[in-house]
mmCIF file of C-alpha atoms and ligand atoms in Angstrom:
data_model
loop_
_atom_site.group_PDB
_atom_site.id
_atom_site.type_symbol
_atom_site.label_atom_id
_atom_site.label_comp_id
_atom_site.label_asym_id
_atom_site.label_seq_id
_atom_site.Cartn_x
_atom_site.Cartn_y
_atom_site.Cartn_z
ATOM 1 C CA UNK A 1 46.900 -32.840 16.282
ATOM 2 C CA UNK A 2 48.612 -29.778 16.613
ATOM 3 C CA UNK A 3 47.674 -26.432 18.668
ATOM 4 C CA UNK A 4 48.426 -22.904 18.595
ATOM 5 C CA UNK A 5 47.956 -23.162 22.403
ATOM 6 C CA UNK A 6 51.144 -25.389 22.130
ATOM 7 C CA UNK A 7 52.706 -22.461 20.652
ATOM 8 C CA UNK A 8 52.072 -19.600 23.141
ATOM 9 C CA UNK A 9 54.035 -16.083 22.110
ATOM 10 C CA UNK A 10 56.813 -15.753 24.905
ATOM 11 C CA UNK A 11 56.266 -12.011 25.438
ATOM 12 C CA UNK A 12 53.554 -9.737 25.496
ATOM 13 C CA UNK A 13 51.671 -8.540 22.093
ATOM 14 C CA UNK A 14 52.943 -5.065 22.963
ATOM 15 C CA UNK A 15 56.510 -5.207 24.187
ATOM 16 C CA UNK A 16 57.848 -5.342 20.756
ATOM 17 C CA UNK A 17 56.413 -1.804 19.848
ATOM 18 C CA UNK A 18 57.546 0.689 18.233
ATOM 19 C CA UNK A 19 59.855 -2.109 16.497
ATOM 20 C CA UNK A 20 57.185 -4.703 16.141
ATOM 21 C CA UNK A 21 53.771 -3.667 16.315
ATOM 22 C CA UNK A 22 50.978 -5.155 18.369
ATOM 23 C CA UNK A 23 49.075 -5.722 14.799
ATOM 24 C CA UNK A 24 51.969 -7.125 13.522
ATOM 25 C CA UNK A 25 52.588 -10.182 16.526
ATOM 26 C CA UNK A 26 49.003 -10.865 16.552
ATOM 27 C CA UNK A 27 48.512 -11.193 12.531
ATOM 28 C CA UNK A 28 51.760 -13.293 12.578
ATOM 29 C CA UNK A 29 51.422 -15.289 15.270
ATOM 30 C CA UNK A 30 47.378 -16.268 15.373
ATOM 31 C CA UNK A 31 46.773 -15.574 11.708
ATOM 32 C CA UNK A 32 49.734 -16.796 9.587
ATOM 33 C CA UNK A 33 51.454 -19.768 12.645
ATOM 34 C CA UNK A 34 47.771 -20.458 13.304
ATOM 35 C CA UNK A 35 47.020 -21.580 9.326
ATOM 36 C CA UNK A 36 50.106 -23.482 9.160
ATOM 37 C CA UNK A 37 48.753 -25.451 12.358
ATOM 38 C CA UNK A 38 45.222 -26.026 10.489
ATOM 39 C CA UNK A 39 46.892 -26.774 7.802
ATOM 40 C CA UNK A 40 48.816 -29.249 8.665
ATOM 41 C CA UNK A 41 46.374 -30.573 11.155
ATOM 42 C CA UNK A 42 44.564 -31.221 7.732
ATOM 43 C CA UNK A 43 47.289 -32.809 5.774
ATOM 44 C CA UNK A 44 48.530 -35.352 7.806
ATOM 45 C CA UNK A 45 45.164 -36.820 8.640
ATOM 46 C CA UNK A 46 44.916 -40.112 8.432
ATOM 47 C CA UNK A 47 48.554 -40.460 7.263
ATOM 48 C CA UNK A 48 51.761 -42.227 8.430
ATOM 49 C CA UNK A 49 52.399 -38.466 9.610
ATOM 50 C CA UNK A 50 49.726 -38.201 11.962
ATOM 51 C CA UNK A 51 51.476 -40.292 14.701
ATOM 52 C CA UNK A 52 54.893 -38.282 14.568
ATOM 53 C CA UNK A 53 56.000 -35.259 16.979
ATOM 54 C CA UNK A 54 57.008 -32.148 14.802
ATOM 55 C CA UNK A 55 60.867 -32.772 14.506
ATOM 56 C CA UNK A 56 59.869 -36.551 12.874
ATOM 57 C CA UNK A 57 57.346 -34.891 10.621
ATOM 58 C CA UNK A 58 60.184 -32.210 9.033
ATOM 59 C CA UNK A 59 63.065 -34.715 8.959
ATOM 60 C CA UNK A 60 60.536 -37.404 7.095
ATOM 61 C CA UNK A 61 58.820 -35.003 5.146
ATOM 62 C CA UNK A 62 61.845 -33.504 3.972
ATOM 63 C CA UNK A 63 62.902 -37.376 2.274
ATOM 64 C CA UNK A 64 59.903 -37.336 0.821
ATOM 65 C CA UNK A 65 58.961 -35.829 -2.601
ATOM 66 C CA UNK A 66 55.310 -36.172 -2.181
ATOM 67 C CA UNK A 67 55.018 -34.610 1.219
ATOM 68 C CA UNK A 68 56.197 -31.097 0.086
ATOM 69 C CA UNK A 69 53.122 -29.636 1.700
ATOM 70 C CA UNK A 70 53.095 -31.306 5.141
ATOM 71 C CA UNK A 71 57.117 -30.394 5.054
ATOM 72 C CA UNK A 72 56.274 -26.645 4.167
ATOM 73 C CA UNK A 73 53.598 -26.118 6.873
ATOM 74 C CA UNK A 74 55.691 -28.199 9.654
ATOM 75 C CA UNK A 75 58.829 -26.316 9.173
ATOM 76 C CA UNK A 76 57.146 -22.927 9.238
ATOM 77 C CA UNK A 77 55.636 -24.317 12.468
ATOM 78 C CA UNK A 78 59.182 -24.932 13.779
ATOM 79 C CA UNK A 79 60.646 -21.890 12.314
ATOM 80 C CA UNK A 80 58.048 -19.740 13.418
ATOM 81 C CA UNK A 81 57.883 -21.230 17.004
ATOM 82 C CA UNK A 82 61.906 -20.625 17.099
ATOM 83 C CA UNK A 83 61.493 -16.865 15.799
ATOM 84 C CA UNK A 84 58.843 -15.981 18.401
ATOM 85 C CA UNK A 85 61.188 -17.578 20.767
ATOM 86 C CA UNK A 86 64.392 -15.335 19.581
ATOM 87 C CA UNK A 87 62.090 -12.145 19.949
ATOM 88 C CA UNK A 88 61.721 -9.695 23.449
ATOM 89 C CA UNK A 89 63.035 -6.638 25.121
ATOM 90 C CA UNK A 90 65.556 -6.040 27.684
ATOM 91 C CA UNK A 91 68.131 -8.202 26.693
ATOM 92 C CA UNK A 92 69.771 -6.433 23.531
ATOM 93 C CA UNK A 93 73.374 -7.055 24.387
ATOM 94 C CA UNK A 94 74.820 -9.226 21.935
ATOM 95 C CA UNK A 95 77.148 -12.021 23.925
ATOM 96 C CA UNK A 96 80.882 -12.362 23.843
ATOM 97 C CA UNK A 97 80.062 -15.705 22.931
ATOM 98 C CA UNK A 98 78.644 -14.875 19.181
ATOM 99 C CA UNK A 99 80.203 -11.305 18.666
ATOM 100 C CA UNK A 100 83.542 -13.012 19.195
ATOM 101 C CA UNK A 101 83.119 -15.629 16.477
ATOM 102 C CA UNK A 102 82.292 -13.291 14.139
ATOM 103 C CA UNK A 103 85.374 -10.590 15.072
ATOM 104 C CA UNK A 104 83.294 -8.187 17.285
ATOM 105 C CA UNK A 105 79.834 -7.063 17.767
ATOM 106 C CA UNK A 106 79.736 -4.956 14.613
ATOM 107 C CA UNK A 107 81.097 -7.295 12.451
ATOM 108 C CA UNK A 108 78.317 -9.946 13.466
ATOM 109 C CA UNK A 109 76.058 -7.228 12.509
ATOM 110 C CA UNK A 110 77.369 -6.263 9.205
ATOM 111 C CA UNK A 111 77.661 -10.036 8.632
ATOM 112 C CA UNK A 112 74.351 -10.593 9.170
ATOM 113 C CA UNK A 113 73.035 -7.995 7.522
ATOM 114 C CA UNK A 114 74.759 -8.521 4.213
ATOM 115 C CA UNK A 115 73.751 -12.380 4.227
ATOM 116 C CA UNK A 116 69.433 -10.704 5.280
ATOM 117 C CA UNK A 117 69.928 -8.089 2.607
ATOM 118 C CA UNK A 118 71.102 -11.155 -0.132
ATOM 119 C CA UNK A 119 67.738 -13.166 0.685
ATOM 120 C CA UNK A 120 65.518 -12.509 -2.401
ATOM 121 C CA UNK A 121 61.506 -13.506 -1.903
ATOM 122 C CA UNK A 122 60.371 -15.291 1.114
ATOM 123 C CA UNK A 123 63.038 -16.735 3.243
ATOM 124 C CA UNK A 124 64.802 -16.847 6.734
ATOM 125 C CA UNK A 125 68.314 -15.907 7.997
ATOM 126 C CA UNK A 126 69.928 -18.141 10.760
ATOM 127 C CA UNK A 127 73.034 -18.205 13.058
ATOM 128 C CA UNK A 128 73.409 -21.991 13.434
ATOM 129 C CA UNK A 129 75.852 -24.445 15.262
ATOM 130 C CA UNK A 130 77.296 -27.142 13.314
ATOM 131 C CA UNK A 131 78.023 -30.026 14.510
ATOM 132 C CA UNK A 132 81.764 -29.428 14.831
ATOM 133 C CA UNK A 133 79.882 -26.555 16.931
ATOM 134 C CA UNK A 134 81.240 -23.838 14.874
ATOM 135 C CA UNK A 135 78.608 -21.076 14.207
ATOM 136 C CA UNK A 136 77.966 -19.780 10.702
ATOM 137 C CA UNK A 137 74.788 -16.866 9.550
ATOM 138 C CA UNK A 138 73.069 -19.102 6.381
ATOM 139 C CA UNK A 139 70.303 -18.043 4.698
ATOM 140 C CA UNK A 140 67.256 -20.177 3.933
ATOM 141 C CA UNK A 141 64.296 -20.018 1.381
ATOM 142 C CA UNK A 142 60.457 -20.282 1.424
ATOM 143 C CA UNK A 143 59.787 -23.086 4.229
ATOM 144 C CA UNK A 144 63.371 -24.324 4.326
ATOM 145 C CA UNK A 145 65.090 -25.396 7.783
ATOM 146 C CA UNK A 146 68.720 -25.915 9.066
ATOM 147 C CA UNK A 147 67.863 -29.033 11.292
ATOM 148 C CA UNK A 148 67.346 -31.037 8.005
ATOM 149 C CA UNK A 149 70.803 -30.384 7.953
ATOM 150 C CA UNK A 150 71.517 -30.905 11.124
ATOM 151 C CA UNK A 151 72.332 -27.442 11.928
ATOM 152 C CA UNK A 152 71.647 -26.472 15.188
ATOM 153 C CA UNK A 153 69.293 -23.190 14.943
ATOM 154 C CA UNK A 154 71.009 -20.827 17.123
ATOM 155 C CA UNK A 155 68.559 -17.331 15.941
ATOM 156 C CA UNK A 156 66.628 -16.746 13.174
ATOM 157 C CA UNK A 157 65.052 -14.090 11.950
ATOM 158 C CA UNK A 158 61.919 -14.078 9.557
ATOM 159 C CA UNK A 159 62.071 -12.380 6.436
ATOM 160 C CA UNK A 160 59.030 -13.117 4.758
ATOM 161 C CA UNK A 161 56.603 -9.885 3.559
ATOM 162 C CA UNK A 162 54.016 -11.036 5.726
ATOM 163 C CA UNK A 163 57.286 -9.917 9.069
ATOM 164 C CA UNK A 164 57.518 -6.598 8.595
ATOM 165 C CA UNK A 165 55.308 -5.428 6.266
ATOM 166 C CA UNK A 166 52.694 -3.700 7.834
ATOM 167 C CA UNK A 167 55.870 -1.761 9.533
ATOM 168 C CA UNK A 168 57.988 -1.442 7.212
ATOM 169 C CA UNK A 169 56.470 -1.416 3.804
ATOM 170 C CA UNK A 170 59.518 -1.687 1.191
ATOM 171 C CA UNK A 171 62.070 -0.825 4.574
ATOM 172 C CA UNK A 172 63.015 -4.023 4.728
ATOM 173 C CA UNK A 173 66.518 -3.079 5.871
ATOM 174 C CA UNK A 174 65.508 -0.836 8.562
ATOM 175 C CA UNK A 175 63.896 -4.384 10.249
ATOM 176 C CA UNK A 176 66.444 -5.786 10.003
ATOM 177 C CA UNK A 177 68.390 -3.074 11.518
ATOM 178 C CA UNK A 178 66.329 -3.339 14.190
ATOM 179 C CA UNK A 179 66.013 -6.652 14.563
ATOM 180 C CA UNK A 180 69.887 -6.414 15.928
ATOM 181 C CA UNK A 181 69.140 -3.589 17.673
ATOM 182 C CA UNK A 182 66.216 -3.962 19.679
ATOM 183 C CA UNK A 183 64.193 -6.905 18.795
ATOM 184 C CA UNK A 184 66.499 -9.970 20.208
ATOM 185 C CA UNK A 185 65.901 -11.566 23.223
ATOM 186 C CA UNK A 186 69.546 -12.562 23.934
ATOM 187 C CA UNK A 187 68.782 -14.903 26.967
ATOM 188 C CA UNK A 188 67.034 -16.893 25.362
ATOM 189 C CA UNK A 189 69.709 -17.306 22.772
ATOM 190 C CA UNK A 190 71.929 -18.551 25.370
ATOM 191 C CA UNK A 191 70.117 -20.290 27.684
ATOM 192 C CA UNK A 192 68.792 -22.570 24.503
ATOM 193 C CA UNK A 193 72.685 -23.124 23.068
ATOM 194 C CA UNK A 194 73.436 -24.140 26.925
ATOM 195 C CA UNK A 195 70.656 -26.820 26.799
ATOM 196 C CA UNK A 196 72.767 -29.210 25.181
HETATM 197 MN MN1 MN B 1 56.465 -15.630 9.325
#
């Protein structure tokens, strides 16, 4: 069983305002993270699922065509637990160590940016390591996740309606916009790449 106490939010509800609002976090977090928990609390009942940690149940799921469900609701688990993670304040700088791969700290932006603004519908963009450890900014859709292709999530941001939209409305570049600009906790970036 699954908890959304296992899945605290690493900041507080307000620090992301005026960028993120405190309506925003809590919806997202307790509402939308918190159904995909019940949900798949619910799904893998009773099932060769139930036994497996959450990495298991995504790279299992993921082989399996009748377990698109309990693959959709465990990803957004991971996905959302790794976006929550990627969010905070006060350490906005983006590091030599990504800018540089990318030709600069604008160019990162501008890549990033083009590859968010190409995401039609519900969907997430990542900078991932591969496993060459060369980073590249993909784009996934719905519940998808890089580790099935063992990609090494470096950020992510969330791009779903249900993000910005209380925020943003139809502004869907100006989060994103902001997102780079204020929204990225940095640190943790790094300090999760140097875990390896
Ligand atoms: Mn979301």
């Amino acid at each position: 069983m699954f908890s959304l106490t296992e899945y605290p939010l690493p900041f507080r509800e307000t620090d992301l305002v005026p960028y993120m609002s405190v309506e925003t976090v809590r919806t997202h977090h307790d509402k939308h993270l918190g159904t995909y928990i019940a949900n798949l609390n619910k799904l893998i009942a009773g099932t060769r699922y139930a036994d497996m940690d959450l990495r298991e149940i995504i790279l299992e799921s993921y082989k399996d065509k009748n377990a698109g469900k309990i693959f959709n609701n465990a990803a957004q688990i991971f996905n959302h637990e790794f976006f929550f993670n990627c969010l905070g304040r006060g350490n906005t700088l983006i590091p030599d160590l990504i800018s540089d791969v990318f030709g600069g700290t604008a160019e990162f932006k501008e890549k990033f940016k083009s590859i968010a603004n190409g995401v039609f519908g519900s969907g997430w963009v990542w900078v991932v390591m591969r496993p060459d450890k060369k980073f590249e900014i993909i784009a996934t859709k719905n519940a998808e996740t890089p580790i099935t292709d063992g990609l090494k999530p470096v950020l992510v941001l969330d791009l779903w309606e249900h993000a910005y939209y209380l925020d943003y409305q139809n502004r869907r570049g100006e989060f994103i916009d902001n997102f780079l600009e204020y929204l990225i906790d940095w640190k943790f970036v790094l300090d999760n790449l140097n875990m390896e």
